[in-house]
mmCIF file of C-alpha atoms in Angstrom:
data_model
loop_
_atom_site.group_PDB
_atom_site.id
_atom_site.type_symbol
_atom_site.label_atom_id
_atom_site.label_comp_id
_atom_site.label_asym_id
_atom_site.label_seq_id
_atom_site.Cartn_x
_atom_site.Cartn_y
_atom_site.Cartn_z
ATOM 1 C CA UNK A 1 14.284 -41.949 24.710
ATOM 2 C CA UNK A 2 10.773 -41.285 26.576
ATOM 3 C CA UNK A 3 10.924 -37.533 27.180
ATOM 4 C CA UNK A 4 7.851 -35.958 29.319
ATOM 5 C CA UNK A 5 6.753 -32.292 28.949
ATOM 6 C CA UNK A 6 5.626 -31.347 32.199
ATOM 7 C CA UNK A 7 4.646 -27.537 32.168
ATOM 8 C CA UNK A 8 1.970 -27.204 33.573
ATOM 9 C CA UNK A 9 -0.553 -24.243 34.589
ATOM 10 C CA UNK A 10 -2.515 -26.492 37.433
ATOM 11 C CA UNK A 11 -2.740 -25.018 40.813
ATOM 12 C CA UNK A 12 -1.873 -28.890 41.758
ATOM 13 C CA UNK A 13 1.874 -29.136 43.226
ATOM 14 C CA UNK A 14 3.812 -30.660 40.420
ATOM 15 C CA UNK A 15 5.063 -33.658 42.003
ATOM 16 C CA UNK A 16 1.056 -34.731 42.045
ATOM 17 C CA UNK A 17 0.975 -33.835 38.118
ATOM 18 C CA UNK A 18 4.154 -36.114 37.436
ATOM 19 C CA UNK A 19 2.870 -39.019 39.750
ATOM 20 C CA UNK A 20 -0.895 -38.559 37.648
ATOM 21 C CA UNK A 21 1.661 -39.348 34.692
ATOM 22 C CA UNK A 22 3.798 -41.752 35.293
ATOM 23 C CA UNK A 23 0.968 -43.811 37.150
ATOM 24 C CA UNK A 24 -0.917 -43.764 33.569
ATOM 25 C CA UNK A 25 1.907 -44.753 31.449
ATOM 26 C CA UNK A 26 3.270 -47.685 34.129
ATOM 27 C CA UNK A 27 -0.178 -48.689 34.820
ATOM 28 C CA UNK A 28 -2.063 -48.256 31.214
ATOM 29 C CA UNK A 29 -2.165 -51.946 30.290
ATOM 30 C CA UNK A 30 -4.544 -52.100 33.459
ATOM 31 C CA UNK A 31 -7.190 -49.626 32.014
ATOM 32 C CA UNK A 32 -10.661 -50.644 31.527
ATOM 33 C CA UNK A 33 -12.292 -49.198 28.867
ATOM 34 C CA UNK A 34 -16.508 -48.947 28.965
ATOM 35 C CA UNK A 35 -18.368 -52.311 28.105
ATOM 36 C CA UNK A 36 -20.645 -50.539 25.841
ATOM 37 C CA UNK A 37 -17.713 -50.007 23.363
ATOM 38 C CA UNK A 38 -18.567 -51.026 20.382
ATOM 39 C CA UNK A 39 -15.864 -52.076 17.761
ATOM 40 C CA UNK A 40 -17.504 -50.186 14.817
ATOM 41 C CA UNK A 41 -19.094 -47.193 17.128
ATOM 42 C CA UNK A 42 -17.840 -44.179 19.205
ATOM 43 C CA UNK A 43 -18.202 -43.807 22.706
ATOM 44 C CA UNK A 44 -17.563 -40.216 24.659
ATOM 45 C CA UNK A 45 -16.830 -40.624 28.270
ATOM 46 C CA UNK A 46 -15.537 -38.163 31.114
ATOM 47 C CA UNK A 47 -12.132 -38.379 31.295
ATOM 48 C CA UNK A 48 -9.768 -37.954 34.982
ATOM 49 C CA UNK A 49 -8.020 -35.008 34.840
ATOM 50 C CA UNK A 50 -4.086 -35.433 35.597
ATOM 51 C CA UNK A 51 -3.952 -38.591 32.633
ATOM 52 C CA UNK A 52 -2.609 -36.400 30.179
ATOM 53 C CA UNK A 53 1.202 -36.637 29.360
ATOM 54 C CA UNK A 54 1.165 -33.238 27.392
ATOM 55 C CA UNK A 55 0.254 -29.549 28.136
ATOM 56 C CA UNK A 56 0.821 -27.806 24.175
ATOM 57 C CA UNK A 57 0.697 -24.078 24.026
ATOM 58 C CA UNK A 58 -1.281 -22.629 20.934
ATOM 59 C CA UNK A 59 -0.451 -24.289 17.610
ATOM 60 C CA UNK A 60 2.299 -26.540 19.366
ATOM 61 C CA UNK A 61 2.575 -30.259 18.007
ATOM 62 C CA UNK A 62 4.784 -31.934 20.790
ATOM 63 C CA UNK A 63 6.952 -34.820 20.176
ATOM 64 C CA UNK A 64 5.439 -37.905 19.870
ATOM 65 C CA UNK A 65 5.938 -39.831 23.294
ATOM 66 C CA UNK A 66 6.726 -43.729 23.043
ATOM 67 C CA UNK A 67 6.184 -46.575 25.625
ATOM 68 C CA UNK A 68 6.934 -50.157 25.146
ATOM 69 C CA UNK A 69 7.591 -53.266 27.664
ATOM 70 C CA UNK A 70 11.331 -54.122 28.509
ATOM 71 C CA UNK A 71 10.794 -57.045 26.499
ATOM 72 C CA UNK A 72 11.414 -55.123 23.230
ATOM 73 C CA UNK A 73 14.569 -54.140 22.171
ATOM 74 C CA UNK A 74 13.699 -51.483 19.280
ATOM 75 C CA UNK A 75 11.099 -49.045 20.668
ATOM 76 C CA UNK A 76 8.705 -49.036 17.665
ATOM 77 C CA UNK A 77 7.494 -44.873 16.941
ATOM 78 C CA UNK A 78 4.001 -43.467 15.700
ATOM 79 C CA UNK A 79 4.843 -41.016 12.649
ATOM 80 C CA UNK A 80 3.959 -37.617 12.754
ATOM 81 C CA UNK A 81 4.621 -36.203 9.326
ATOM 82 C CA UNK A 82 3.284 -33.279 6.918
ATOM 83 C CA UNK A 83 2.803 -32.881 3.422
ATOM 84 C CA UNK A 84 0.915 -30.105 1.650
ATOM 85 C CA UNK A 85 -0.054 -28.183 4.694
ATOM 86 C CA UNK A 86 -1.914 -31.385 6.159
ATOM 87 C CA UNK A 87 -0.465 -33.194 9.645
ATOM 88 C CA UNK A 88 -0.667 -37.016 9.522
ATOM 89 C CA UNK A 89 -0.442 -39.008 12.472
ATOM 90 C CA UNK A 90 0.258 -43.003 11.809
ATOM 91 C CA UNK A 91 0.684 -46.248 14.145
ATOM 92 C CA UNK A 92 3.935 -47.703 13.543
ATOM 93 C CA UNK A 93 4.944 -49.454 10.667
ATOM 94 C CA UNK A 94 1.898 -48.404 8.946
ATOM 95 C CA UNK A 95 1.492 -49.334 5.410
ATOM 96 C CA UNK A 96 4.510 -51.873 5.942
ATOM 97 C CA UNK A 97 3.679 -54.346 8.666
ATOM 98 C CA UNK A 98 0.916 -54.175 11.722
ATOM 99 C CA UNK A 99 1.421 -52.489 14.712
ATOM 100 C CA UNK A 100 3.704 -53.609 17.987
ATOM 101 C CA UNK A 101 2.387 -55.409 20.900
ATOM 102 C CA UNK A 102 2.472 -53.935 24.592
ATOM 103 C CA UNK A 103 2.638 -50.440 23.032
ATOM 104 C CA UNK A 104 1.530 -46.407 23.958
ATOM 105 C CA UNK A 105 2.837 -43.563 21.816
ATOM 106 C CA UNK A 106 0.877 -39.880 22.408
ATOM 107 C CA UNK A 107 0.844 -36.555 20.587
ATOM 108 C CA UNK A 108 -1.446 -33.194 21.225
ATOM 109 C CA UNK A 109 -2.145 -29.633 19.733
ATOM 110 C CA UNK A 110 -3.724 -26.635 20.259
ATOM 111 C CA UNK A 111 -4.867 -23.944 18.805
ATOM 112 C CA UNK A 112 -7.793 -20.906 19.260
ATOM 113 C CA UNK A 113 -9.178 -22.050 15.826
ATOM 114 C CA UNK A 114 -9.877 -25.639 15.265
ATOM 115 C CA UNK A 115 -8.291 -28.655 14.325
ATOM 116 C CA UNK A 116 -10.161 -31.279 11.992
ATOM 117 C CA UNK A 117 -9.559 -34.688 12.209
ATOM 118 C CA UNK A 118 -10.285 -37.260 9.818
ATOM 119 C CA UNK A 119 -9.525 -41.378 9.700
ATOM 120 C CA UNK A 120 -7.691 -42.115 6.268
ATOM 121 C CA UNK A 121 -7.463 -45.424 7.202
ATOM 122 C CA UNK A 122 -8.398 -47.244 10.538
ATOM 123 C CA UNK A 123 -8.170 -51.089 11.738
ATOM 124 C CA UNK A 124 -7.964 -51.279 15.356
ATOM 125 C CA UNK A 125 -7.786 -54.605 16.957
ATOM 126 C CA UNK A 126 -12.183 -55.255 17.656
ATOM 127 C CA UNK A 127 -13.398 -55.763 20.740
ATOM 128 C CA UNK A 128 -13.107 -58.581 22.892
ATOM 129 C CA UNK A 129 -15.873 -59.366 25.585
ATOM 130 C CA UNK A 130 -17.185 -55.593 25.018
ATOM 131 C CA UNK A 131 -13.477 -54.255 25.536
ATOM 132 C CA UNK A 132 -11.206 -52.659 23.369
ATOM 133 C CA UNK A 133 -8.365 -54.441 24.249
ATOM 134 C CA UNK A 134 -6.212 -51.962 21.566
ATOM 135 C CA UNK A 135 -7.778 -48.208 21.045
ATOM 136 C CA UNK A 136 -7.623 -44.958 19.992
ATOM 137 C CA UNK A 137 -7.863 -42.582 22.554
ATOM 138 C CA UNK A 138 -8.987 -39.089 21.654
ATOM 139 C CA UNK A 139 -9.097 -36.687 24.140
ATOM 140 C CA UNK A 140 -11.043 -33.127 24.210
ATOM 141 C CA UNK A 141 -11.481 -30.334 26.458
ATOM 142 C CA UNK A 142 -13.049 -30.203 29.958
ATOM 143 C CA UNK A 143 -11.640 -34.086 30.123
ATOM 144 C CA UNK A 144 -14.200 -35.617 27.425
ATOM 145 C CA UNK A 145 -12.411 -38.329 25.668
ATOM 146 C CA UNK A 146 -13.441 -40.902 22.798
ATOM 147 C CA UNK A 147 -12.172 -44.764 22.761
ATOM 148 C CA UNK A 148 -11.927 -46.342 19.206
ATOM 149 C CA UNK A 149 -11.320 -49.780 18.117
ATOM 150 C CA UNK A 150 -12.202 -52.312 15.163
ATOM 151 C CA UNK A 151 -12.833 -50.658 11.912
ATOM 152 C CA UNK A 152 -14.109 -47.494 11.165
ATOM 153 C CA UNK A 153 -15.085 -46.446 7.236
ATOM 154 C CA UNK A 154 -17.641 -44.730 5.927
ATOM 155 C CA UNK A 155 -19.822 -43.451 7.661
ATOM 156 C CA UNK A 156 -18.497 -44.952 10.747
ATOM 157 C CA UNK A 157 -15.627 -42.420 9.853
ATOM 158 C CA UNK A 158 -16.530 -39.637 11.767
ATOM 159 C CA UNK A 159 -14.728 -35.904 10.962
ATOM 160 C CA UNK A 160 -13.623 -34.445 14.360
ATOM 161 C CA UNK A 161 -13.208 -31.027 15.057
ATOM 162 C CA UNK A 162 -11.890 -29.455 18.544
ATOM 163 C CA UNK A 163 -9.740 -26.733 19.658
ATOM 164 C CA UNK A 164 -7.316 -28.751 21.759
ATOM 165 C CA UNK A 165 -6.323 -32.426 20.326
ATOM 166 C CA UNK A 166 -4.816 -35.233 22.990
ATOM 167 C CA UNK A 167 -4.149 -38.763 20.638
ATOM 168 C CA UNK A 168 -3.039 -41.181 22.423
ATOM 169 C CA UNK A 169 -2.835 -45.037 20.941
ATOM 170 C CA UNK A 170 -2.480 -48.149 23.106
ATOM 171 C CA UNK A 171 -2.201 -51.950 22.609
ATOM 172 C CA UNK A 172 -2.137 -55.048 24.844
ATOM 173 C CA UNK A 173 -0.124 -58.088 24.299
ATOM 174 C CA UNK A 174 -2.259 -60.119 21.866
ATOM 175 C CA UNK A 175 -3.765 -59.541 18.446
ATOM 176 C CA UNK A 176 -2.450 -56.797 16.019
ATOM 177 C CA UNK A 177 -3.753 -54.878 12.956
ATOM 178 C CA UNK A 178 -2.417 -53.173 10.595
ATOM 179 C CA UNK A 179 -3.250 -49.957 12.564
ATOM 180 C CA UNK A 180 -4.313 -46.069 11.116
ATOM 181 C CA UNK A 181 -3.300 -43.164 9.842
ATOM 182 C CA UNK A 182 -5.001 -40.237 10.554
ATOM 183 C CA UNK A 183 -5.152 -36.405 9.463
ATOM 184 C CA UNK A 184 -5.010 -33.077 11.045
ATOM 185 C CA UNK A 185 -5.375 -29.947 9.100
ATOM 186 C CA UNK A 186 -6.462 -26.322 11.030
ATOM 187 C CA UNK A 187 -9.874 -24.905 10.125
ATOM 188 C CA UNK A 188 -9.887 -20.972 10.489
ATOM 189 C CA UNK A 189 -12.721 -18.899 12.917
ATOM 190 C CA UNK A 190 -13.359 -15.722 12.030
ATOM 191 C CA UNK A 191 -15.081 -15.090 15.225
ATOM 192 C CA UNK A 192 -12.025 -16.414 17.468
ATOM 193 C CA UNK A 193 -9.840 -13.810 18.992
ATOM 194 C CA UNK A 194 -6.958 -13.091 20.894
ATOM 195 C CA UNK A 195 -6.982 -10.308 23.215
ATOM 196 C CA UNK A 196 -3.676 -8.341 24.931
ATOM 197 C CA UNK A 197 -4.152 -5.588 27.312
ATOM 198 C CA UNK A 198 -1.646 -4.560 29.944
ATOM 199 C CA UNK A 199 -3.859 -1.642 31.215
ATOM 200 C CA UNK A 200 -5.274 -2.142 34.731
ATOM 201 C CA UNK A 201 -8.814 -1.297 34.667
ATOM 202 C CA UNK A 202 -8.919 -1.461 30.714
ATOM 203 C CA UNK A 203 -12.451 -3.523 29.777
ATOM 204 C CA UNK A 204 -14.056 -5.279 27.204
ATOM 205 C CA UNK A 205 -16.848 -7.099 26.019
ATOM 206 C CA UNK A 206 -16.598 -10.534 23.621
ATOM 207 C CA UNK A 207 -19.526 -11.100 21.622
ATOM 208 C CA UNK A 208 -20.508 -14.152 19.236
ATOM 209 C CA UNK A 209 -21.829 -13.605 16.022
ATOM 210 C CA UNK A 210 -25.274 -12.661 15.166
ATOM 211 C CA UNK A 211 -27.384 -15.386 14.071
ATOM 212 C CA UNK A 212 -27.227 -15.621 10.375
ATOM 213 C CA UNK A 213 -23.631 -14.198 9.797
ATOM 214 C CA UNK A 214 -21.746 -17.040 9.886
ATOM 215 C CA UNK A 215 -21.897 -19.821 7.227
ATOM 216 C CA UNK A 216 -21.442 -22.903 9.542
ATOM 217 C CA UNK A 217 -23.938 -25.202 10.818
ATOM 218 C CA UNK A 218 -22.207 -25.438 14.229
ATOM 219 C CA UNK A 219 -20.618 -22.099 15.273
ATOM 220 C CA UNK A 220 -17.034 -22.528 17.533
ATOM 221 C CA UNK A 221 -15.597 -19.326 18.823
ATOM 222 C CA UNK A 222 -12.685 -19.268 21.146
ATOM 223 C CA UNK A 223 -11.422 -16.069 23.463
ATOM 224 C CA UNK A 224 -8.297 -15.529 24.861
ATOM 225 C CA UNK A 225 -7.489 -12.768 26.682
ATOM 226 C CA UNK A 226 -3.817 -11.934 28.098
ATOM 227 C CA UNK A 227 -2.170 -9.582 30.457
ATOM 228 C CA UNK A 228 1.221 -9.100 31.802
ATOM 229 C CA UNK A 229 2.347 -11.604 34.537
ATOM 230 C CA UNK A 230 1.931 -9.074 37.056
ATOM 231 C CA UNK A 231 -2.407 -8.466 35.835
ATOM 232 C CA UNK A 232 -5.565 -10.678 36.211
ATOM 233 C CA UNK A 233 -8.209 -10.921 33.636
ATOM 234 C CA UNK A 234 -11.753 -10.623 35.746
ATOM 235 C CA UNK A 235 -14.982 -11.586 34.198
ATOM 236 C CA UNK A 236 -17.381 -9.372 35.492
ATOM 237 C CA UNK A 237 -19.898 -11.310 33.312
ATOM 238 C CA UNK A 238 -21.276 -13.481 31.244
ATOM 239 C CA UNK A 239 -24.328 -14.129 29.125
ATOM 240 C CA UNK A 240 -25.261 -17.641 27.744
ATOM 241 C CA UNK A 241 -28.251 -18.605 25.756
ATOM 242 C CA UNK A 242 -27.679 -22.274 23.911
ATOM 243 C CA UNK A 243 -29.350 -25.458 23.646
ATOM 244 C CA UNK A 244 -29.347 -26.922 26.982
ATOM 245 C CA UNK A 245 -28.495 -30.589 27.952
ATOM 246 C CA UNK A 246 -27.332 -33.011 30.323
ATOM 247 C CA UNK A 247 -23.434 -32.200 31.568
ATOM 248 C CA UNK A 248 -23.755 -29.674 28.470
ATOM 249 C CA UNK A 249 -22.798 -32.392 25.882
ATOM 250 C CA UNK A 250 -24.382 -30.285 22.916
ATOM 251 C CA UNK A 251 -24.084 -26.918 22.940
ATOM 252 C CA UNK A 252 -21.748 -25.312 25.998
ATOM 253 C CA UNK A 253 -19.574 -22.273 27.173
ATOM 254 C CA UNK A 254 -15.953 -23.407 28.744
ATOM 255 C CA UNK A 255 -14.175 -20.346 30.906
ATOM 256 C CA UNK A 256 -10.667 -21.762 31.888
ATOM 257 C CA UNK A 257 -9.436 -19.431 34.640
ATOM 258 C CA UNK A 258 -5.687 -20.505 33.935
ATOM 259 C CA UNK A 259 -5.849 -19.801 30.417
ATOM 260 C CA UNK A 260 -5.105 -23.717 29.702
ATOM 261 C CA UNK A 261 -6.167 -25.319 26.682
ATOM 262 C CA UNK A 262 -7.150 -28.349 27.305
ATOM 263 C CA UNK A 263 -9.620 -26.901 29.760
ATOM 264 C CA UNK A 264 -8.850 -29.292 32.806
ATOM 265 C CA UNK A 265 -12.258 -29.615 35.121
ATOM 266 C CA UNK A 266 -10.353 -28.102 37.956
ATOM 267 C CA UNK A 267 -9.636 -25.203 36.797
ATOM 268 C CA UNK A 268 -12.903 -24.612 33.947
ATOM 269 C CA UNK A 269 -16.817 -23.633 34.071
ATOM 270 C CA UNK A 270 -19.370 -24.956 32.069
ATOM 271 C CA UNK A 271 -22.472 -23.775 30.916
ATOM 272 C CA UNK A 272 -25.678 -24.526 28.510
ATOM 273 C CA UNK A 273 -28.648 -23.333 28.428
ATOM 274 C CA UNK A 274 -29.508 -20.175 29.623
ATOM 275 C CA UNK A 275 -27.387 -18.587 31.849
ATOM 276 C CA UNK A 276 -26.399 -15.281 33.746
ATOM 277 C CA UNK A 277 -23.284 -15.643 35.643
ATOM 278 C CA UNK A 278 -21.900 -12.830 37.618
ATOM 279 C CA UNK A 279 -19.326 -14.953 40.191
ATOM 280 C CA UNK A 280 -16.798 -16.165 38.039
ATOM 281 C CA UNK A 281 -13.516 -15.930 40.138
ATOM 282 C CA UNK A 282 -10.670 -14.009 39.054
ATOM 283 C CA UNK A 283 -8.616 -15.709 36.937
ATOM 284 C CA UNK A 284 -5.157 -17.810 38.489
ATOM 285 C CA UNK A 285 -2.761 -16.178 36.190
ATOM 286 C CA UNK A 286 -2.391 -13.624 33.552
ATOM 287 C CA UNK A 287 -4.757 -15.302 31.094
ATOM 288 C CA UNK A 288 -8.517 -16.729 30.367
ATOM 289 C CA UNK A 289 -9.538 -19.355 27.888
ATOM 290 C CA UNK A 290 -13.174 -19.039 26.634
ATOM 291 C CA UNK A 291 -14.701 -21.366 24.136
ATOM 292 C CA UNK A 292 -18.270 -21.261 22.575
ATOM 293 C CA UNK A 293 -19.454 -24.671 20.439
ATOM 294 C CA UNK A 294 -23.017 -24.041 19.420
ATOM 295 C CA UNK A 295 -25.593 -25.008 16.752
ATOM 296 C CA UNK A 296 -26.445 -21.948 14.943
ATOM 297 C CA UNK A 297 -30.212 -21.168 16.079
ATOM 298 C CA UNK A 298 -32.255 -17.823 16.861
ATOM 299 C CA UNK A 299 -31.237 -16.522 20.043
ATOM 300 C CA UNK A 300 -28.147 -18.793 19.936
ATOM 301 C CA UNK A 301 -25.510 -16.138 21.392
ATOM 302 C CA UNK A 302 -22.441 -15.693 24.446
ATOM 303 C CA UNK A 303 -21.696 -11.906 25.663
ATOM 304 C CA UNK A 304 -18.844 -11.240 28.554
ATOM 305 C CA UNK A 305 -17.588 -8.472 29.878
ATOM 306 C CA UNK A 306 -14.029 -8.678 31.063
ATOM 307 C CA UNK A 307 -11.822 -6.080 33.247
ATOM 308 C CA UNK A 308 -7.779 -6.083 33.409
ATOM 309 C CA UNK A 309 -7.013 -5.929 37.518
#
């Protein structure tokens, strides 16, 4: 049975959430995905906020969600299993017989460390005409998503590493493969905190580590800070200095003012470069989400002071 999780911290009523989600699992078989796909390549796009089926709280795996056509009489199920501490995530029938036709099964997780993702085994149906007509859908915070098809190995076989995890696998009605298996284990920051103050007025400030302290290429700190449900959190501000670029594809600082994990552009900021905000907005409920991804560099750093109100 298809079940939906629909809590949801968007200020959007939540009869527009569940129309968002039932209009992308009726009308998936309709979605386009970028002509420059390239069967053996990765492509990062901006995703639509609201085409999400799943809202996980921290370190939350949520049921699996299956979709097939009411042609099918057995609804076929992607696997979600562990074994020795490590999450795999399969097509169905992997390792047995290809994958289903006219098929769209979803997971997610979050956490304020990271989750690392890597392809075991992958073969996707390729592209057809510069579509993927069947893909892997990977989705990321502040609605950045990745489409793959055909075959990935090697080094086409990219490790992935992100705080919040949406997987979501379609297929059409034509050719199949024999599908992937994927998996997921939780990488530990030291610098990633969680922060509980009920005291109105009670501050803080959030630093990232110095440069040179942390043995990591790529430095990810995440921030969340919580208050009773009768509090605000209130950034009163914050200090970037990272590698700058366009829509902050490199290096960036994500506040989510709803304290969801996903970061959803409707409710986030983000920043690169070098930056001295003062006007963040007070946040929507009783929590804040911050996230810092940055190469480690000189002068690479992200200070905020916060205030309980």
């Amino acid at each position: 049975m298809l079940r939906f999780h629909v809590s949801d911290p968007s200020p959007i009523p939540i009869t527009t959430i569940m129309s968002h989600r039932l209009w992308w699992c009726l009308l998936v078989v309709l979605t386009l995905v970028p002509a420059s796909l390239q069967s053996e390549t990765w492509d990062e796009e901006e995703g639509v906020d609201g085409d999400e089926l799943i809202w996980p709280e921290e370190g939350i795996w949520l049921p699996t969600q299956n979709v097939t056509n009411s042609e099918r009489v057995a609804s076929p199920v992607c696997k979600r299993e562990t074994y020795n501490g490590i999450n795999y995530f399969t097509s169905p029938d992997f390792g047995v017989a290809d994958y289903p036709n006219n098929f769209v099964c979803s997971t997610a997780a979050a956490t304020l460390h990271l989750w690392v993702v890597k392809f075991v085994s992958f073969d996707v149906q390729p592209r057809v005409q510069n579509r993927c007509r069947d893909f892997l859908r990977i989705t990321f915070p502040y609605g950045r998503r990745k489409n793959l098809c055909g075959l990935l190995q090697g080094r086409q076989a990219k490790t992935i590493r992100s705080n919040y995890l949406g997987v979501y696998f379609f297929t059409d009605n034509t050719i199949t493969r024999s599908g992937f298996n994927i998996s997921v284990t939780q990488e530990k920051n030291t610098c990633s905190k969680h922060i509980s103050e009920d005291r109105v007025g009670a501050t803080g400030v959030l630093s990232t580590p110095a440069y040179g302290t942390v043995d990591k290429k790529v430095v990810w700190c995440n921030f969340r800070i919580l208050t009773n449900a009768a509090n605000r959190v209130r950034i009163d501000y914050l200090d970037v200095s990272v590698r700058d670029s366009d829509r902050c594809k490199r290096d960036r600082v994500l506040v989510d003012t709803y304290g969801a994990y996903r970061f959803p552009t409707y409710s986030s900021y983000i920043y690169c470069g070098t930056r001295n905000v003062t006007d963040l907005p007070v946040s929507n409920k009783n929590s804040v989400l911050i996230s810092y991804k940055a190469l480690q560099l000189p002068g690479s750093r992200m200070q905020l002071k916060y205030t309980i109100v």
